[in-house]
């Protein structure tokens, strides 16, 4: 357990906040903790029959194009499942026939409070994508077994995408672990 | 592609850095990007025969105890595999008989450059743990099939842990995807 005894707000931006806390550790000593605040997000493992619906986009912090499951940040007060449907439609033009909650992951619990609610579902095309202004996202359909091979082969490396897709497959085969 | 045309350094801390960039998007318009800089880390999916070696620790940003694979930040200039051996020994007192690279994941590529190099290996006890000052980490051995059930059941939720463990199992069964 670590208890904050002093908080310094360093930055409050459009998406992120940054705080520095002085905390008391369990042996009574003091330490500093740098903490990135994030609004939380959702992501969707979206099956189109035997294919998975992914999105390709440039990620500025890591300076490369990445193949990920559709995802987006929660608006203030928004229910995660509503956010999943909204982001899926905006980024891909698809809508879910059904959605199940898979897991909520912490992406970087050592320095950030970001959580991502991951859903799995079967989806179908409804309209053209309608991304937010300044968002350039390319929907890509990939055979689902090929996607697993791309993860094993290191071509898909985003943590929510690796977690969500492998968990969707593990859940299907969970009788193996009984 | 997004190209930075203006950079503001907001914070430089003990672990994190924070920058705000003005970027040119592919349609020529301008946007802001808040970017958290991180030194990178390693993590180890450590098998002890049919068990997995996990660590339990309090994570201040998310205010809870979490069960994770052993992990730690890269020191400046340190080779990832050396870091994996060092962190494993410090946190658990175990040493690897062998280590293989599994994957390098991006944890939050939308706002951070953090990458985690994940290894898998068979490990054995060598000495008592010797954690860094102010680090309170409890090693825990769990049956490996039980760990997968804990991921499916939502009791293990850390992204590097979910990604690494499920990938280690998927890799073992990768002939399924041929």
PDB file of C-alpha atoms in Angstrom, chain B residues 11-153:
ATOM      1  CA  UNK B  11       8.269  18.070 -17.761  1.00  0.00           C
ATOM      2  CA  UNK B  12      11.377  16.003 -17.229  1.00  0.00           C
ATOM      3  CA  UNK B  13      11.077  13.753 -14.179  1.00  0.00           C
ATOM      4  CA  UNK B  14      12.853  10.837 -12.586  1.00  0.00           C
ATOM      5  CA  UNK B  15      11.073   8.337 -14.828  1.00  0.00           C
ATOM      6  CA  UNK B  16       8.800  10.195 -17.233  1.00  0.00           C
ATOM      7  CA  UNK B  17       9.130  13.077 -19.623  1.00  0.00           C
ATOM      8  CA  UNK B  18       6.240  15.005 -21.125  1.00  0.00           C
ATOM      9  CA  UNK B  19       6.250  16.881 -24.440  1.00  0.00           C
ATOM     10  CA  UNK B  20       3.622  18.690 -26.449  1.00  0.00           C
ATOM     11  CA  UNK B  21       4.093  18.687 -30.199  1.00  0.00           C
ATOM     12  CA  UNK B  22       2.393  20.602 -32.958  1.00  0.00           C
ATOM     13  CA  UNK B  23       2.158  18.189 -35.883  1.00  0.00           C
ATOM     14  CA  UNK B  24       1.192  18.465 -39.550  1.00  0.00           C
ATOM     15  CA  UNK B  25      -1.370  15.817 -40.471  1.00  0.00           C
ATOM     16  CA  UNK B  26      -1.610  14.118 -43.849  1.00  0.00           C
ATOM     17  CA  UNK B  27      -4.235  16.611 -45.052  1.00  0.00           C
ATOM     18  CA  UNK B  28      -1.937  19.524 -44.181  1.00  0.00           C
ATOM     19  CA  UNK B  29      -3.888  20.610 -41.097  1.00  0.00           C
ATOM     20  CA  UNK B  30      -2.272  21.115 -37.681  1.00  0.00           C
ATOM     21  CA  UNK B  31      -2.949  19.192 -34.467  1.00  0.00           C
ATOM     22  CA  UNK B  32      -1.511  18.934 -30.952  1.00  0.00           C
ATOM     23  CA  UNK B  33       0.001  15.716 -29.582  1.00  0.00           C
ATOM     24  CA  UNK B  34       0.736  15.184 -25.881  1.00  0.00           C
ATOM     25  CA  UNK B  35       3.508  12.593 -25.581  1.00  0.00           C
ATOM     26  CA  UNK B  36       4.820  10.779 -22.498  1.00  0.00           C
ATOM     27  CA  UNK B  37       8.456   9.691 -22.827  1.00  0.00           C
ATOM     28  CA  UNK B  38       9.475   6.504 -21.002  1.00  0.00           C
ATOM     29  CA  UNK B  39      12.855   4.682 -20.939  1.00  0.00           C
ATOM     30  CA  UNK B  40      11.318   1.318 -21.954  1.00  0.00           C
ATOM     31  CA  UNK B  41      11.116  -1.840 -19.932  1.00  0.00           C
ATOM     32  CA  UNK B  42      11.434  -5.622 -19.976  1.00  0.00           C
ATOM     33  CA  UNK B  43       9.193  -8.362 -18.622  1.00  0.00           C
ATOM     34  CA  UNK B  44       9.604 -12.126 -18.249  1.00  0.00           C
ATOM     35  CA  UNK B  45       7.077 -14.970 -18.603  1.00  0.00           C
ATOM     36  CA  UNK B  46       8.970 -17.202 -16.165  1.00  0.00           C
ATOM     37  CA  UNK B  47       8.046 -20.877 -15.974  1.00  0.00           C
ATOM     38  CA  UNK B  48       9.029 -22.963 -12.954  1.00  0.00           C
ATOM     39  CA  UNK B  49       8.091 -26.363 -14.367  1.00  0.00           C
ATOM     40  CA  UNK B  50       4.253 -26.209 -14.683  1.00  0.00           C
ATOM     41  CA  UNK B  51       3.981 -23.019 -12.612  1.00  0.00           C
ATOM     42  CA  UNK B  52       4.413 -19.369 -13.522  1.00  0.00           C
ATOM     43  CA  UNK B  53       6.424 -16.978 -11.361  1.00  0.00           C
ATOM     44  CA  UNK B  54       4.411 -13.791 -10.841  1.00  0.00           C
ATOM     45  CA  UNK B  55       4.871 -10.763  -8.593  1.00  0.00           C
ATOM     46  CA  UNK B  56       2.270  -8.985  -6.514  1.00  0.00           C
ATOM     47  CA  UNK B  57       2.696  -5.284  -5.822  1.00  0.00           C
ATOM     48  CA  UNK B  58       0.723  -2.138  -5.096  1.00  0.00           C
ATOM     49  CA  UNK B  59       0.384   0.098  -8.144  1.00  0.00           C
ATOM     50  CA  UNK B  60      -0.103   3.687  -7.033  1.00  0.00           C
ATOM     51  CA  UNK B  61      -1.593   5.110 -10.283  1.00  0.00           C
ATOM     52  CA  UNK B  62      -4.462   2.583 -10.225  1.00  0.00           C
ATOM     53  CA  UNK B  63      -4.625   2.309  -6.405  1.00  0.00           C
ATOM     54  CA  UNK B  64      -4.628  -1.455  -6.126  1.00  0.00           C
ATOM     55  CA  UNK B  65      -2.474  -4.551  -5.743  1.00  0.00           C
ATOM     56  CA  UNK B  66      -1.816  -6.275  -9.051  1.00  0.00           C
ATOM     57  CA  UNK B  67      -0.470  -9.673 -10.073  1.00  0.00           C
ATOM     58  CA  UNK B  68       2.005  -9.247 -12.933  1.00  0.00           C
ATOM     59  CA  UNK B  69       4.902 -10.966 -14.629  1.00  0.00           C
ATOM     60  CA  UNK B  70       8.285  -9.780 -13.262  1.00  0.00           C
ATOM     61  CA  UNK B  71       9.338  -6.587 -15.034  1.00  0.00           C
ATOM     62  CA  UNK B  72      11.385  -3.456 -14.738  1.00  0.00           C
ATOM     63  CA  UNK B  73      12.678  -0.388 -16.494  1.00  0.00           C
ATOM     64  CA  UNK B  74      15.777  -0.387 -18.670  1.00  0.00           C
ATOM     65  CA  UNK B  75      18.796   1.421 -17.272  1.00  0.00           C
ATOM     66  CA  UNK B  76      20.527   3.778 -19.709  1.00  0.00           C
ATOM     67  CA  UNK B  77      22.437   1.726 -22.277  1.00  0.00           C
ATOM     68  CA  UNK B  78      21.408  -1.606 -20.775  1.00  0.00           C
ATOM     69  CA  UNK B  79      20.750  -4.542 -23.111  1.00  0.00           C
ATOM     70  CA  UNK B  80      17.154  -5.767 -22.719  1.00  0.00           C
ATOM     71  CA  UNK B  81      18.168  -9.366 -21.996  1.00  0.00           C
ATOM     72  CA  UNK B  82      20.606  -8.217 -19.294  1.00  0.00           C
ATOM     73  CA  UNK B  83      17.815  -6.102 -17.815  1.00  0.00           C
ATOM     74  CA  UNK B  84      15.495  -9.119 -17.832  1.00  0.00           C
ATOM     75  CA  UNK B  85      18.018 -11.201 -15.862  1.00  0.00           C
ATOM     76  CA  UNK B  86      18.725  -8.342 -13.446  1.00  0.00           C
ATOM     77  CA  UNK B  87      15.062  -7.526 -12.742  1.00  0.00           C
ATOM     78  CA  UNK B  88      14.130 -11.195 -12.368  1.00  0.00           C
ATOM     79  CA  UNK B  89      16.893 -11.716  -9.815  1.00  0.00           C
ATOM     80  CA  UNK B  90      16.138  -8.495  -7.907  1.00  0.00           C
ATOM     81  CA  UNK B  91      12.377  -9.033  -7.723  1.00  0.00           C
ATOM     82  CA  UNK B  92      12.238 -12.801  -7.222  1.00  0.00           C
ATOM     83  CA  UNK B  93      15.704 -14.290  -6.557  1.00  0.00           C
ATOM     84  CA  UNK B  94      15.290 -16.558  -9.609  1.00  0.00           C
ATOM     85  CA  UNK B  95      17.667 -16.920 -12.564  1.00  0.00           C
ATOM     86  CA  UNK B  96      16.798 -18.166 -16.068  1.00  0.00           C
ATOM     87  CA  UNK B  97      18.054 -21.502 -17.417  1.00  0.00           C
ATOM     88  CA  UNK B  98      17.205 -20.077 -20.829  1.00  0.00           C
ATOM     89  CA  UNK B  99      15.409 -17.003 -22.154  1.00  0.00           C
ATOM     90  CA  UNK B 100      13.755 -16.475 -25.523  1.00  0.00           C
ATOM     91  CA  UNK B 101      12.445 -13.180 -26.863  1.00  0.00           C
ATOM     92  CA  UNK B 102       8.674 -13.333 -27.292  1.00  0.00           C
ATOM     93  CA  UNK B 103       7.677  -9.873 -28.527  1.00  0.00           C
ATOM     94  CA  UNK B 104       8.182  -6.156 -28.003  1.00  0.00           C
ATOM     95  CA  UNK B 105       4.870  -4.447 -27.276  1.00  0.00           C
ATOM     96  CA  UNK B 106       3.840  -0.800 -27.271  1.00  0.00           C
ATOM     97  CA  UNK B 107       1.699  -0.328 -24.159  1.00  0.00           C
ATOM     98  CA  UNK B 108      -0.071   2.942 -25.051  1.00  0.00           C
ATOM     99  CA  UNK B 109       1.036   4.089 -28.494  1.00  0.00           C
ATOM    100  CA  UNK B 110      -1.638   6.803 -28.600  1.00  0.00           C
ATOM    101  CA  UNK B 111       0.136   8.886 -25.958  1.00  0.00           C
ATOM    102  CA  UNK B 112       3.387   7.214 -24.893  1.00  0.00           C
ATOM    103  CA  UNK B 113       6.540   5.768 -26.439  1.00  0.00           C
ATOM    104  CA  UNK B 114       6.813   3.067 -23.755  1.00  0.00           C
ATOM    105  CA  UNK B 115       7.833  -0.292 -25.165  1.00  0.00           C
ATOM    106  CA  UNK B 116       8.216  -3.530 -23.200  1.00  0.00           C
ATOM    107  CA  UNK B 117      10.498  -6.313 -24.415  1.00  0.00           C
ATOM    108  CA  UNK B 118       8.883  -9.561 -23.230  1.00  0.00           C
ATOM    109  CA  UNK B 119      10.903 -12.746 -22.759  1.00  0.00           C
ATOM    110  CA  UNK B 120       9.828 -16.276 -21.929  1.00  0.00           C
ATOM    111  CA  UNK B 121      12.021 -18.745 -20.093  1.00  0.00           C
ATOM    112  CA  UNK B 122      12.414 -21.534 -17.607  1.00  0.00           C
ATOM    113  CA  UNK B 123      13.772 -20.215 -14.305  1.00  0.00           C
ATOM    114  CA  UNK B 124      15.111 -21.617 -11.021  1.00  0.00           C
ATOM    115  CA  UNK B 125      15.619 -20.241  -7.539  1.00  0.00           C
ATOM    116  CA  UNK B 126      19.093 -18.880  -6.900  1.00  0.00           C
ATOM    117  CA  UNK B 127      18.927 -16.601  -3.853  1.00  0.00           C
ATOM    118  CA  UNK B 128      16.592 -14.411  -1.855  1.00  0.00           C
ATOM    119  CA  UNK B 129      15.062 -11.433  -3.699  1.00  0.00           C
ATOM    120  CA  UNK B 130      16.965  -8.141  -3.420  1.00  0.00           C
ATOM    121  CA  UNK B 131      14.509  -5.449  -4.545  1.00  0.00           C
ATOM    122  CA  UNK B 132      15.501  -1.812  -4.976  1.00  0.00           C
ATOM    123  CA  UNK B 133      15.027   0.446  -1.980  1.00  0.00           C
ATOM    124  CA  UNK B 134      11.389   1.458  -1.716  1.00  0.00           C
ATOM    125  CA  UNK B 135      10.231  -1.447  -3.903  1.00  0.00           C
ATOM    126  CA  UNK B 136       7.879  -3.961  -2.263  1.00  0.00           C
ATOM    127  CA  UNK B 137       7.305  -6.918  -4.526  1.00  0.00           C
ATOM    128  CA  UNK B 138       6.030 -10.330  -3.438  1.00  0.00           C
ATOM    129  CA  UNK B 139       6.914 -13.321  -5.651  1.00  0.00           C
ATOM    130  CA  UNK B 140       3.991 -15.726  -6.173  1.00  0.00           C
ATOM    131  CA  UNK B 141       3.994 -19.126  -7.905  1.00  0.00           C
ATOM    132  CA  UNK B 142       0.731 -20.052  -9.657  1.00  0.00           C
ATOM    133  CA  UNK B 143      -0.155 -23.136 -11.725  1.00  0.00           C
ATOM    134  CA  UNK B 144       0.148 -22.003 -15.332  1.00  0.00           C
ATOM    135  CA  UNK B 145      -3.288 -23.252 -16.422  1.00  0.00           C
ATOM    136  CA  UNK B 146      -4.744 -21.466 -13.384  1.00  0.00           C
ATOM    137  CA  UNK B 147      -3.065 -18.252 -14.557  1.00  0.00           C
ATOM    138  CA  UNK B 148      -4.819 -18.485 -17.941  1.00  0.00           C
ATOM    139  CA  UNK B 149      -8.125 -19.003 -16.133  1.00  0.00           C
ATOM    140  CA  UNK B 150      -7.356 -15.940 -13.981  1.00  0.00           C
ATOM    141  CA  UNK B 151      -6.831 -13.883 -17.149  1.00  0.00           C
ATOM    142  CA  UNK B 152     -10.075 -15.157 -18.708  1.00  0.00           C
ATOM    143  CA  UNK B 153     -11.820 -14.499 -15.384  1.00  0.00           C
TER     144      UNK B 153
END
